[in-house]
Coordinates of C-alpha atoms in Angstrom, one line a residue:
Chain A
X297 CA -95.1 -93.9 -149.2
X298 CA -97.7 -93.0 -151.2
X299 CA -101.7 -93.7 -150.4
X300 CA -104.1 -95.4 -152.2
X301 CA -105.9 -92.3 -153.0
X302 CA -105.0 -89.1 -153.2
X303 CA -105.3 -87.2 -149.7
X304 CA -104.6 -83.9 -148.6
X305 CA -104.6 -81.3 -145.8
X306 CA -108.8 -80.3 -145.8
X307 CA -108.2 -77.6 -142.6
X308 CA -105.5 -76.5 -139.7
X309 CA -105.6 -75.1 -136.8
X310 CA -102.3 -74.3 -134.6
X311 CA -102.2 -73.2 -130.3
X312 CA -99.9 -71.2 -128.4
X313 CA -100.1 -69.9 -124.7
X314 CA -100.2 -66.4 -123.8
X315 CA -97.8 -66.4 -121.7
X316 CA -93.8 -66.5 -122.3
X317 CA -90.5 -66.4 -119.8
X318 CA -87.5 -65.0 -121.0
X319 CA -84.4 -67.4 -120.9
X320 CA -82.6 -64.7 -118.7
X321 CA -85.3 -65.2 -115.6
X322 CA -84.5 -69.2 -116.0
X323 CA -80.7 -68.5 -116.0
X324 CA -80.7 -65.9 -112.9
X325 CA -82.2 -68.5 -110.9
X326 CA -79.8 -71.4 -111.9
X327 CA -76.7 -69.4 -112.9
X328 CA -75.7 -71.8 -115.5
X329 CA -71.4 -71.4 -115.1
X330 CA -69.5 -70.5 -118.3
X331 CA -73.0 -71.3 -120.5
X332 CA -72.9 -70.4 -124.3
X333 CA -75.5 -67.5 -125.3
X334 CA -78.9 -68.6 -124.8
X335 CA -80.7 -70.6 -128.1
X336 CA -83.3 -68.6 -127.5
X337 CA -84.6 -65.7 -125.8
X338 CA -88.0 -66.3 -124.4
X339 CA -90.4 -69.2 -124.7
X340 CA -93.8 -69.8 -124.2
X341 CA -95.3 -71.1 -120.7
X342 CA -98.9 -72.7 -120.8
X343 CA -101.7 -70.7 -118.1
X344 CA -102.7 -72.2 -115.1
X345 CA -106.1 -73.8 -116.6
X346 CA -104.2 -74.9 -119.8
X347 CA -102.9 -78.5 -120.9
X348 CA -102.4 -80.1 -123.8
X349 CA -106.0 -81.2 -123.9
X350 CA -107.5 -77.8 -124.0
X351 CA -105.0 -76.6 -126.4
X352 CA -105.5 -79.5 -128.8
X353 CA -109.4 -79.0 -128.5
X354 CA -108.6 -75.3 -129.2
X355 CA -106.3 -75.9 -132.5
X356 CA -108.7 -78.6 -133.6
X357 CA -111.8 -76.3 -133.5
X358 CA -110.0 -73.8 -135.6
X359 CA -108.7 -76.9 -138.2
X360 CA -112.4 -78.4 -138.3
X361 CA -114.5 -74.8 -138.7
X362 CA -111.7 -73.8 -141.4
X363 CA -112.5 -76.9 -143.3
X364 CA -115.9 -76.3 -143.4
X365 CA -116.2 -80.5 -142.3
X366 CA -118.9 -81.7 -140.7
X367 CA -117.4 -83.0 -137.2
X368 CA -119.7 -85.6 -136.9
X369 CA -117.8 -87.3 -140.7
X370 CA -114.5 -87.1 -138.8
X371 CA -113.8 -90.9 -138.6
X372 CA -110.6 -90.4 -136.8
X373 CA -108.6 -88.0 -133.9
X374 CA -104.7 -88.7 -133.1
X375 CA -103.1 -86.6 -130.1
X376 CA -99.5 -86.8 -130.1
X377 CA -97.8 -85.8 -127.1
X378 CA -95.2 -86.2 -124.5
X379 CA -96.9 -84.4 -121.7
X380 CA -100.5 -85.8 -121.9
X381 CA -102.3 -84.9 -118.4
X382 CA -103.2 -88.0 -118.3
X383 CA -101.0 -91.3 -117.9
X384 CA -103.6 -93.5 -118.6
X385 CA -106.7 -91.9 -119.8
X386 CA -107.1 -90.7 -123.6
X387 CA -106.8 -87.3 -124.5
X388 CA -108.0 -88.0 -127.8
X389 CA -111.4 -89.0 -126.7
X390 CA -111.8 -85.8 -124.5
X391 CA -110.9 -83.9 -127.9
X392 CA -113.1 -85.7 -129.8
X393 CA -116.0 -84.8 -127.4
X394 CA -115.3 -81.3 -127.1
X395 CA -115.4 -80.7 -130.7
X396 CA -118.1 -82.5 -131.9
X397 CA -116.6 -86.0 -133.4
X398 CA -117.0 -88.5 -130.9
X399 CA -118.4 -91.2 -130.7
X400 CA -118.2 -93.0 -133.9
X401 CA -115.0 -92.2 -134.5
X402 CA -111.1 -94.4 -134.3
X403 CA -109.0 -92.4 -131.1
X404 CA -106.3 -92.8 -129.5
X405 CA -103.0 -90.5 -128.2
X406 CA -99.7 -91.0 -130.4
X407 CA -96.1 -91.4 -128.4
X408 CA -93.0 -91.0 -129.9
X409 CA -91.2 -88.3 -128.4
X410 CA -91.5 -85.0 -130.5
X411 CA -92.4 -87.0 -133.5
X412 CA -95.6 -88.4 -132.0
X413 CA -97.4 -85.4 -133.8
X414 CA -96.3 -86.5 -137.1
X415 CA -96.9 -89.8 -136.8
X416 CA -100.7 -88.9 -136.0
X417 CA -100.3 -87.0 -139.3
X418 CA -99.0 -90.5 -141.2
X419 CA -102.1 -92.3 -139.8
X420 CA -104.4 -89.6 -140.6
X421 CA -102.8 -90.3 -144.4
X422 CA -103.2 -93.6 -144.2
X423 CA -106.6 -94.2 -143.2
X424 CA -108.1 -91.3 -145.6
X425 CA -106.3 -93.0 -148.4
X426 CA -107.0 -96.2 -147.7
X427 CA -111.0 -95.0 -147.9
X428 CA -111.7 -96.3 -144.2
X429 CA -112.9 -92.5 -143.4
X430 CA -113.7 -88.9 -145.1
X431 CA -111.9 -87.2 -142.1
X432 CA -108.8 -88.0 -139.8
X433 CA -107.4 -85.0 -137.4
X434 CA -103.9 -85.3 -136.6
X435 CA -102.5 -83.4 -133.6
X436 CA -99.3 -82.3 -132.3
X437 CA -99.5 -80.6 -129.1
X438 CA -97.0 -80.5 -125.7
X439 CA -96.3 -78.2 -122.5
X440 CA -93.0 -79.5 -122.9
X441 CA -91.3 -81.6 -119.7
X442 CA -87.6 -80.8 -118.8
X443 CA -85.8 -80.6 -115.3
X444 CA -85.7 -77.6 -113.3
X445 CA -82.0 -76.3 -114.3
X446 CA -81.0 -78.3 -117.0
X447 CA -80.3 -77.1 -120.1
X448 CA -83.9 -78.2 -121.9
X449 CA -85.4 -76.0 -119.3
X450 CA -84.2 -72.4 -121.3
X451 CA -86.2 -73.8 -124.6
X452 CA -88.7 -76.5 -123.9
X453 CA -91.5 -74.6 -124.9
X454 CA -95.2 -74.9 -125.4
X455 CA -97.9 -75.6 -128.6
X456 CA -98.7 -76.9 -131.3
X457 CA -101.1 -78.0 -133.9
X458 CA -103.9 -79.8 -135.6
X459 CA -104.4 -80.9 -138.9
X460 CA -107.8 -82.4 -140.5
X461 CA -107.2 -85.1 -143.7
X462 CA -109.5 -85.6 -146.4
X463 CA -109.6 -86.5 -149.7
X464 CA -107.3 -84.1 -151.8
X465 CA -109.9 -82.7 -154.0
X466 CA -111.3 -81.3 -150.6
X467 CA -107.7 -80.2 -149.8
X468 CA -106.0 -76.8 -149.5
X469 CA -102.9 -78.6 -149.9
X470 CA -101.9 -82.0 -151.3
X471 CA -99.6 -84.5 -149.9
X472 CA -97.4 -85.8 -152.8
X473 CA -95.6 -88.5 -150.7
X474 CA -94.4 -89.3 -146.8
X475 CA -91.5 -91.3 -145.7
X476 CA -90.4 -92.2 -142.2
X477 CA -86.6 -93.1 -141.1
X478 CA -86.2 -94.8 -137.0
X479 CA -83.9 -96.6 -135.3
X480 CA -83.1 -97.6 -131.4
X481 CA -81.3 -94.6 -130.2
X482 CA -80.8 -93.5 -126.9
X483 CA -80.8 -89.6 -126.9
X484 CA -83.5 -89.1 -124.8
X485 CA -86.3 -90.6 -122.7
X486 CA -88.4 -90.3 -119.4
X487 CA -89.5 -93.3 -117.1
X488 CA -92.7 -94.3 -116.3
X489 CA -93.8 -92.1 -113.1
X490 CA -90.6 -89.9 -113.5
X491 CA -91.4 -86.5 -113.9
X492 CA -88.7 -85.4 -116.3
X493 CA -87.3 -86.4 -119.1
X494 CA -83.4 -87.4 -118.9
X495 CA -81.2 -86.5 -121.9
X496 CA -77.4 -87.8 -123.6
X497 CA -76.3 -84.3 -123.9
X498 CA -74.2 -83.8 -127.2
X499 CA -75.3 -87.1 -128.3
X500 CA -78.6 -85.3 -129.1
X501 CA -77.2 -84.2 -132.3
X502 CA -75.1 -85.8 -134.6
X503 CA -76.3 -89.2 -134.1
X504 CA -79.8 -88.5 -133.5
X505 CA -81.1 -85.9 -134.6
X506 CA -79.0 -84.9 -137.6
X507 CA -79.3 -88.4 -138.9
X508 CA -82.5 -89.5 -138.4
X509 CA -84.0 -85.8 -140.1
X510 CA -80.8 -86.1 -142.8
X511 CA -81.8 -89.6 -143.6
X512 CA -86.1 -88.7 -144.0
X513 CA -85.5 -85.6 -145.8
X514 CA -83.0 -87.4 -148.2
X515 CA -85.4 -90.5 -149.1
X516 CA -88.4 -87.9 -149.2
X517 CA -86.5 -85.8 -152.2
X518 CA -85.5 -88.9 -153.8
X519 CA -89.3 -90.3 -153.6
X520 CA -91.1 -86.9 -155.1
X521 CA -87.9 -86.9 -157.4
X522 CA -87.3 -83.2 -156.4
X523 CA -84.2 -80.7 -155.5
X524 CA -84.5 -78.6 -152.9
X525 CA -84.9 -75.5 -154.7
X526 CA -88.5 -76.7 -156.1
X527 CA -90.2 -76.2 -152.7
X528 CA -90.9 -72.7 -151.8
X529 CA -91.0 -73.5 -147.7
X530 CA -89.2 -76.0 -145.5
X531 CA -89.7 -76.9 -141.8
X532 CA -87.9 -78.9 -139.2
X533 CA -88.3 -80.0 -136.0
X534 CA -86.8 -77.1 -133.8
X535 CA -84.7 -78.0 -130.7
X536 CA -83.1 -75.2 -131.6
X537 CA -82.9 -72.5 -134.2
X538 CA -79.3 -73.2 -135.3
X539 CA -80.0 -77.1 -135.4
X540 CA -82.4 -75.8 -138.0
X541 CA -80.3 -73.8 -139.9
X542 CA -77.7 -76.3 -140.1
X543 CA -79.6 -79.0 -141.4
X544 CA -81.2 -76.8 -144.2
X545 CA -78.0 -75.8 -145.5
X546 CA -76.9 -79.5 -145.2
X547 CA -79.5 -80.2 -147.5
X548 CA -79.2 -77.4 -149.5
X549 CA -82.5 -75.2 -148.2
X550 CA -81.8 -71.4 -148.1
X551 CA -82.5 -69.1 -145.6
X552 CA -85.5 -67.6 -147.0
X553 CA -87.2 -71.1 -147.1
X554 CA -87.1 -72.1 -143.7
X555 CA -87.8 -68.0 -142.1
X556 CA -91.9 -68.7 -142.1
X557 CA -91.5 -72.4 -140.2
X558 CA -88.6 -71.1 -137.8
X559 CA -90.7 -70.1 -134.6
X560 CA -88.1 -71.6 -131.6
X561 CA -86.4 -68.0 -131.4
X562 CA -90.0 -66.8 -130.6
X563 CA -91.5 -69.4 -128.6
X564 CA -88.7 -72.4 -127.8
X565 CA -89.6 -76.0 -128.9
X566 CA -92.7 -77.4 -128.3
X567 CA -92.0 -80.8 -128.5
X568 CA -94.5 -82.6 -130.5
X569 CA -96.3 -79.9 -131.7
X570 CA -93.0 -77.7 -133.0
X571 CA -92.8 -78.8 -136.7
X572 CA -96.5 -78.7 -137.0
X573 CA -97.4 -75.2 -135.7
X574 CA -93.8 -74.8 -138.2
X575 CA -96.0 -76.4 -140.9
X576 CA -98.9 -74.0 -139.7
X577 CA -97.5 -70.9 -139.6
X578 CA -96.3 -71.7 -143.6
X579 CA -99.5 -72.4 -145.0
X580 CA -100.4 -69.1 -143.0
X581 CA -98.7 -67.3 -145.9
X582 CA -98.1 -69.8 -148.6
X583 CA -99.6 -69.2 -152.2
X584 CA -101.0 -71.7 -154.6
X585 CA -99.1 -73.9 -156.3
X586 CA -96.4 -74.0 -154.2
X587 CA -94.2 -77.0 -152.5
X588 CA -93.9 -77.3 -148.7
X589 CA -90.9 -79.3 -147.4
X590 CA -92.1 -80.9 -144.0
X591 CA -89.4 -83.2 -141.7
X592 CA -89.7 -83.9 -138.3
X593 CA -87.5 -85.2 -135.4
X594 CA -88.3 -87.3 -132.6
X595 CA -86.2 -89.1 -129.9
X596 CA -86.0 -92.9 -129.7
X597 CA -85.6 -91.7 -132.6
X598 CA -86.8 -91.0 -136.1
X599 CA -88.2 -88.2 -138.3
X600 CA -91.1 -88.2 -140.6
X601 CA -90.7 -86.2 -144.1
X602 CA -94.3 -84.8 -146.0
X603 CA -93.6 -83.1 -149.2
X604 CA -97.5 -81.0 -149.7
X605 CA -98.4 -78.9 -152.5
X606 CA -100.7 -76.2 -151.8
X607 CA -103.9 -75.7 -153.8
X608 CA -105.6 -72.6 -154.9
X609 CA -108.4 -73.4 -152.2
X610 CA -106.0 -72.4 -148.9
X611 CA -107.0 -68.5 -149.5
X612 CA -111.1 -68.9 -148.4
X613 CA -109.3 -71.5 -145.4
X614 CA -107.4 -69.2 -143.4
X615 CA -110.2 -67.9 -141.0
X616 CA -109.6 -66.8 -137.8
X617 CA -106.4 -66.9 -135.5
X618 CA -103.4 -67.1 -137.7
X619 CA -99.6 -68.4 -135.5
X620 CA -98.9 -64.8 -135.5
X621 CA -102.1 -64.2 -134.1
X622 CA -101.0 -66.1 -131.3
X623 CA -97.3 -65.2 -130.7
X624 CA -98.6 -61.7 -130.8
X625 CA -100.7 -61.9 -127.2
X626 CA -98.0 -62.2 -125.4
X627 CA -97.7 -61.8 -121.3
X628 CA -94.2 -62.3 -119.6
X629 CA -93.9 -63.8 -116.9
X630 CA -91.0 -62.2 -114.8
X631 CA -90.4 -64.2 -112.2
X632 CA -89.1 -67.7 -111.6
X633 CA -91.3 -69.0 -109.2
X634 CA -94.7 -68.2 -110.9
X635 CA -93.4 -70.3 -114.2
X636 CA -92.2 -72.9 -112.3
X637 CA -96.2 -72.7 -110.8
X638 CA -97.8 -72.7 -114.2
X639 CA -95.3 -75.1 -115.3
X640 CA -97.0 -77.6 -112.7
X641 CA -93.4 -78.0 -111.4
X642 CA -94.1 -77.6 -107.7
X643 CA -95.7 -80.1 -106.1
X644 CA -97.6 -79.3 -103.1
X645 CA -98.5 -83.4 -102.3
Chain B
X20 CA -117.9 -89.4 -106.0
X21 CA -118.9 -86.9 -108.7
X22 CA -118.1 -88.7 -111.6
X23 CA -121.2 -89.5 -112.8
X24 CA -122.1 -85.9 -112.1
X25 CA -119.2 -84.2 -114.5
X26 CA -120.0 -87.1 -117.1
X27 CA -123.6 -85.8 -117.3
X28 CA -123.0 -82.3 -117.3
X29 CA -120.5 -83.2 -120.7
X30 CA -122.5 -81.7 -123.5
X31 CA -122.9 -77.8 -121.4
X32 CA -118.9 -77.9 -120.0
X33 CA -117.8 -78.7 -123.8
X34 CA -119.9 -77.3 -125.5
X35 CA -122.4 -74.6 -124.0
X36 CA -125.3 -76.7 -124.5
X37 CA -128.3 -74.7 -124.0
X38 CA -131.5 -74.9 -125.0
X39 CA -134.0 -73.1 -127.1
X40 CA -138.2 -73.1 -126.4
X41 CA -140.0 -74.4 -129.2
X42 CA -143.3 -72.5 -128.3
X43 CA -141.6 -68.8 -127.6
X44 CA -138.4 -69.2 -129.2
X45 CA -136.3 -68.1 -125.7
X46 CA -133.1 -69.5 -125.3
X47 CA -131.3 -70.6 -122.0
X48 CA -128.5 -72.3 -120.3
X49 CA -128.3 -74.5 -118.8
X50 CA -130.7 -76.6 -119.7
X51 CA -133.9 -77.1 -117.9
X52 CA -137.2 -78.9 -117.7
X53 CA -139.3 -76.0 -118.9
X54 CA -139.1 -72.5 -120.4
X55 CA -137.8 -69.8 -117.7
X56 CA -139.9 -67.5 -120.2
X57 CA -142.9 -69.1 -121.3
X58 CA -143.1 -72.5 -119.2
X59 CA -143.2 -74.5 -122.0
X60 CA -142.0 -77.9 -121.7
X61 CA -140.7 -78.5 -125.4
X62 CA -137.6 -77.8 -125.2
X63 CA -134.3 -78.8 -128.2
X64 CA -130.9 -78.6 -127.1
X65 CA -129.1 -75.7 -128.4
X66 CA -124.9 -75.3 -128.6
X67 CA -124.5 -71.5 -128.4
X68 CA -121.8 -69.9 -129.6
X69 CA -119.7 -68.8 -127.2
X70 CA -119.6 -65.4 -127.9
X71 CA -120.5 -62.5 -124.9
X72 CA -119.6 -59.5 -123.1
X73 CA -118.8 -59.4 -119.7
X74 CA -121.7 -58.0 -117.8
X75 CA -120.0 -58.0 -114.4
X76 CA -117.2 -58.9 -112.6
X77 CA -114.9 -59.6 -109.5
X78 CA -111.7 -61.3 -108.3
X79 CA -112.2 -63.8 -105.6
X80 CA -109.2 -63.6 -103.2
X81 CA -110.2 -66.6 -101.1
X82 CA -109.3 -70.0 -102.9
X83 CA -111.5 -72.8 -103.3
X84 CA -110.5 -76.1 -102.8
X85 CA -109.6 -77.9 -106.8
X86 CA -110.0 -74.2 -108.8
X87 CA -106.7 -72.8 -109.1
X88 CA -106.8 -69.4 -108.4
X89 CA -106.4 -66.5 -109.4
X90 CA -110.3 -66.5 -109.6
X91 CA -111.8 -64.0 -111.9
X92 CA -115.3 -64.6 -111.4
X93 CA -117.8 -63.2 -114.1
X94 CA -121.1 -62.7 -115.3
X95 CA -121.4 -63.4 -119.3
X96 CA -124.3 -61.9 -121.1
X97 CA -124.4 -64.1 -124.3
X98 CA -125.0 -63.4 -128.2
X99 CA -128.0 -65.9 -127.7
X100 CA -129.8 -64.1 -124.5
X101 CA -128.5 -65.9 -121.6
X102 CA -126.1 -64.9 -118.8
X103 CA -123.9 -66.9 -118.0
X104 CA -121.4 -67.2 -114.3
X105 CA -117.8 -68.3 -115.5
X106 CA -114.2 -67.7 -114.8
X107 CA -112.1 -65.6 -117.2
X108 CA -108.8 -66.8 -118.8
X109 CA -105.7 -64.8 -120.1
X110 CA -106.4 -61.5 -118.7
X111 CA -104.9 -59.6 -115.8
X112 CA -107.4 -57.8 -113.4
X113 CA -106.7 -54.9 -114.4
X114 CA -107.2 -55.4 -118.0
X115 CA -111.2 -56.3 -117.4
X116 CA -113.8 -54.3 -118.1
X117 CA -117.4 -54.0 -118.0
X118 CA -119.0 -54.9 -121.9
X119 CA -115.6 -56.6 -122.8
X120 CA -116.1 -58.9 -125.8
X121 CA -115.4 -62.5 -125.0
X122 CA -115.6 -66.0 -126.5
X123 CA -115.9 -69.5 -124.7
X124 CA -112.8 -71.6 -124.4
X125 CA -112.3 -75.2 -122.7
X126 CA -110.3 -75.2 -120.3
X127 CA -109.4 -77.2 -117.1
X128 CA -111.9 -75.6 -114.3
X129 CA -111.5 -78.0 -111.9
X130 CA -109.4 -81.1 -110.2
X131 CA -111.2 -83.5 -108.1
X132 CA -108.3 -84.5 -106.0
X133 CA -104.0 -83.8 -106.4
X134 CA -103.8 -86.5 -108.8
X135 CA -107.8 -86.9 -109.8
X136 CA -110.3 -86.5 -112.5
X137 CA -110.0 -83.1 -114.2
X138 CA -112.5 -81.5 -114.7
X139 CA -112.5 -79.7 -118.2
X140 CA -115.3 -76.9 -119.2
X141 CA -116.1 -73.4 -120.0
X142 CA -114.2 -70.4 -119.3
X143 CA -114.1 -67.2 -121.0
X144 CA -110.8 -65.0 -122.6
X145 CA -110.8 -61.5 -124.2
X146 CA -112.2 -62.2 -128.1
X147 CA -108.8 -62.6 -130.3
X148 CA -107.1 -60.5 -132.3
X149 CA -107.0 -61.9 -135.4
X150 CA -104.9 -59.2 -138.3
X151 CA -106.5 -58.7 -141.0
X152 CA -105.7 -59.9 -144.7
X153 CA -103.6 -62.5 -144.7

């Protein structure tokens, strides 16, 4: 898919808590029997006045000041997220309040798993190159939801990102196309009032998310009518690391192009917002003129591929708190019982 | 009901709204019908910048009902003049001190009831290290 005109990424802006629990503290509670290695080691756990509303307003401030954009031109704000503190009640407009772009302004919060971020980031494309607006923010942003003891408890982690569209001679990086690949697949889901998300196990790979992010990825190349080996960077939604690693090399990505998105062995998966603060932490360090390979995953289930090329413009756009920045605060928490508190896990009513 | 309340008090909880005198040039939060310096009633709204030290402190033991503790109470003195009361975020007691830089973050400060409004506004975290030259 290709817009009308040409639009790119103007500013960005990513989130992660201070605060991180190491899978061992999860696993001497719950004593997982005959358990393979942790994915990961530790992950990142949200404060007790954090949600994904303040997080999201934090990432977007960073995004809009980088851009140098005028809040007030922002014409429209996306939150994807699966862990909105609010079941009914926007997020987005809170957001757009808090930073400066309400009111006249499109908002509303995405859902679609963990690809509800990237489907904020499709609108955002759309609606800057259809010419309807100067300025759409996309955000992907979770304090990711799994059962005390289950497995998605040792990596559903916490952050995410924001990403402000505008015309692409504004841009620090281009967007040279965006597909989208979904069916009806049952891998995961969570009720309406439930509190945690119920999963299919070892059907969350092969059939989900393996196909939906081989199927994006694969259209996306043929689209842009590139190989592999012409985009510098590639990022993928992160359940896992070794999910990651096996679907670069399935597609032919190196190593050394997916080590700057890879942040699950740092901080876990944070749902919606992990291939975005992926995404982040590339243009972080990327240099001008090169490609950035972008594919998400999300449950229900589909993935969204960008292919962006970054402009000469993202060195003067990289104020302020860098991903590292962020991972590099860090505060365990050592006990069980305070994360499952900060996690809002214990309910007192 | 305080909803009407926390819907009024928007533009100083999002974005520390103050005000600054148009006849002495003072600046204040929050916002008020005249000058605390001069008196004067003409008055423009002001967003300050969220940037301060912290003047003084203390740690509340005793909860309050919809603040979730722990409650680091402190005093900010702002880049702009004013001192401002807030909580601090991300940071252990013992990692406060007096003249600590600081910067203004939204967070949640309050819930109205178990499953109620939430209350989002200002709070205040150690300034960010941000490395240089990248």
């Amino acid at each position: 898919m290709k817009a009308a005109r040409e639009v790119g990424i103007a500013g960005y802006g990513a989130y992660v808590p201070r605060y991180r629990v190491l899978t061992e503290t999860i696993s001497s509670t719950w004593r997982p029997r005959g358990a393979a290695a942790a994915a990961v080691a530790e992950k990142s756990v949200p404060g007790p006045d954090e949600d994904v509303v303040t997080m999201a307003i934090e990432a977007a401030r960073v995004a809009v000041g980088r851009a140098g954009f005028d809040p007030g031109a922002i014409g429209a704000v996306w939150v994807g997220s699966e862990s909105k503190p609010y079941a009914v009640k926007p997020s987005a407009t809170i957001v757009a309040e808090a930073v400066g772009i309400a009111p006249a302004v499109v908002a509303a919060d995405m859902e679609f798993a963990c690809k509800a971020g990237s489907e904020a980031m499709q609108a955002a494309v759309a609606f800057v190159g259809a010419g309807m607006v100067d300025g759409a923010l996309a955000i992907g942003m979770d304090t990711a939801q799994s059962k005390p003891g289950d497995a998605l408890e040792y990596t559903a982690g916490c952050g995410g990102a924001a990403f402000l569209f505008a015309a692409s001679d504004e841009s620090l990086a281009t967007v040279e196309a965006s597909v989208s690949h979904v069916t009806d697949t049952p891998d995961f889901f969570r009720r309406e009032g439930a509190a945690y998300p119920e999963h299919g196990g070892r059907f969350t790979g092969e059939p989900s998310y393996f196909r939906h992010s081989l199927a994006a990825s694969r259209r996306l190349l043929a689209e842009v009518g590139a190989e592999p080996g012409d985009f510098a960077h590639a990022v993928f939604h992160q359940p896992v690391p070794k999910f990651v690693t096996r679907i670069a090399a399935e597609l032919g990505f190196d190593a050394q192009q997916i080590e700057a998105g890879l942040l699950a062995p740092r901080m876990g998966n944070a749902y919606a917002g992990s291939s975005l603060l992926g995404l982040a932490a590339i243009l972080d360090i990327a240099r001008p003129g090169e490609r950035v390979f972008f594919c998400s995953y999300g449950s229900g289930a589909g993935s969204d591929a960008f292919a962006f090329r970054v402009t000469e413009r993202i060195r003067a756009r990289r104020e302020g708190p860098g991903v590292v920045d962020y991972l590099a605060r860090r505060r365990e928490i050592d006990d069980y019982g305070h994360y499952l508190r900060l996690q809002r896990k214990i309910r007192r009513s | 009901m305080q909803l009407p309340r926390f819907h009024r008090l928007r533009s100083a909880y999002y974005h520390l709204e103050g005000q600054a005198c148009s006849a002495c040039g003072a600046v204040q939060f929050p916002a008020r019908r005249s000058c605390l310096a001069c008196r004067s009633e003409e008055l423009e709204r002001r967003p300050l910048s969220g940037r301060g030290t912290v003047f003084s402190y203390s740690e509340a033991v005793a909860g309050f009902e919809g603040f979730a503790p722990p409650h680091l109470m402190a005093l900010i003195e702002l880049e702009e003049g004013p001192m401002v009361a807030a909580q601090l975020s991300d940071v252990e007691p013992e990692e406060i001190e007096i003249g600590m830089e600081v910067e203004m973050v939204t967070r949640r400060i309050r819930e109205l009831a178990p499953q109620g409004y939430i209350v989002y506004g200002y709070r205040f975290r150690p300034r960010l290290e941000v490395e240089a030259g990248r």
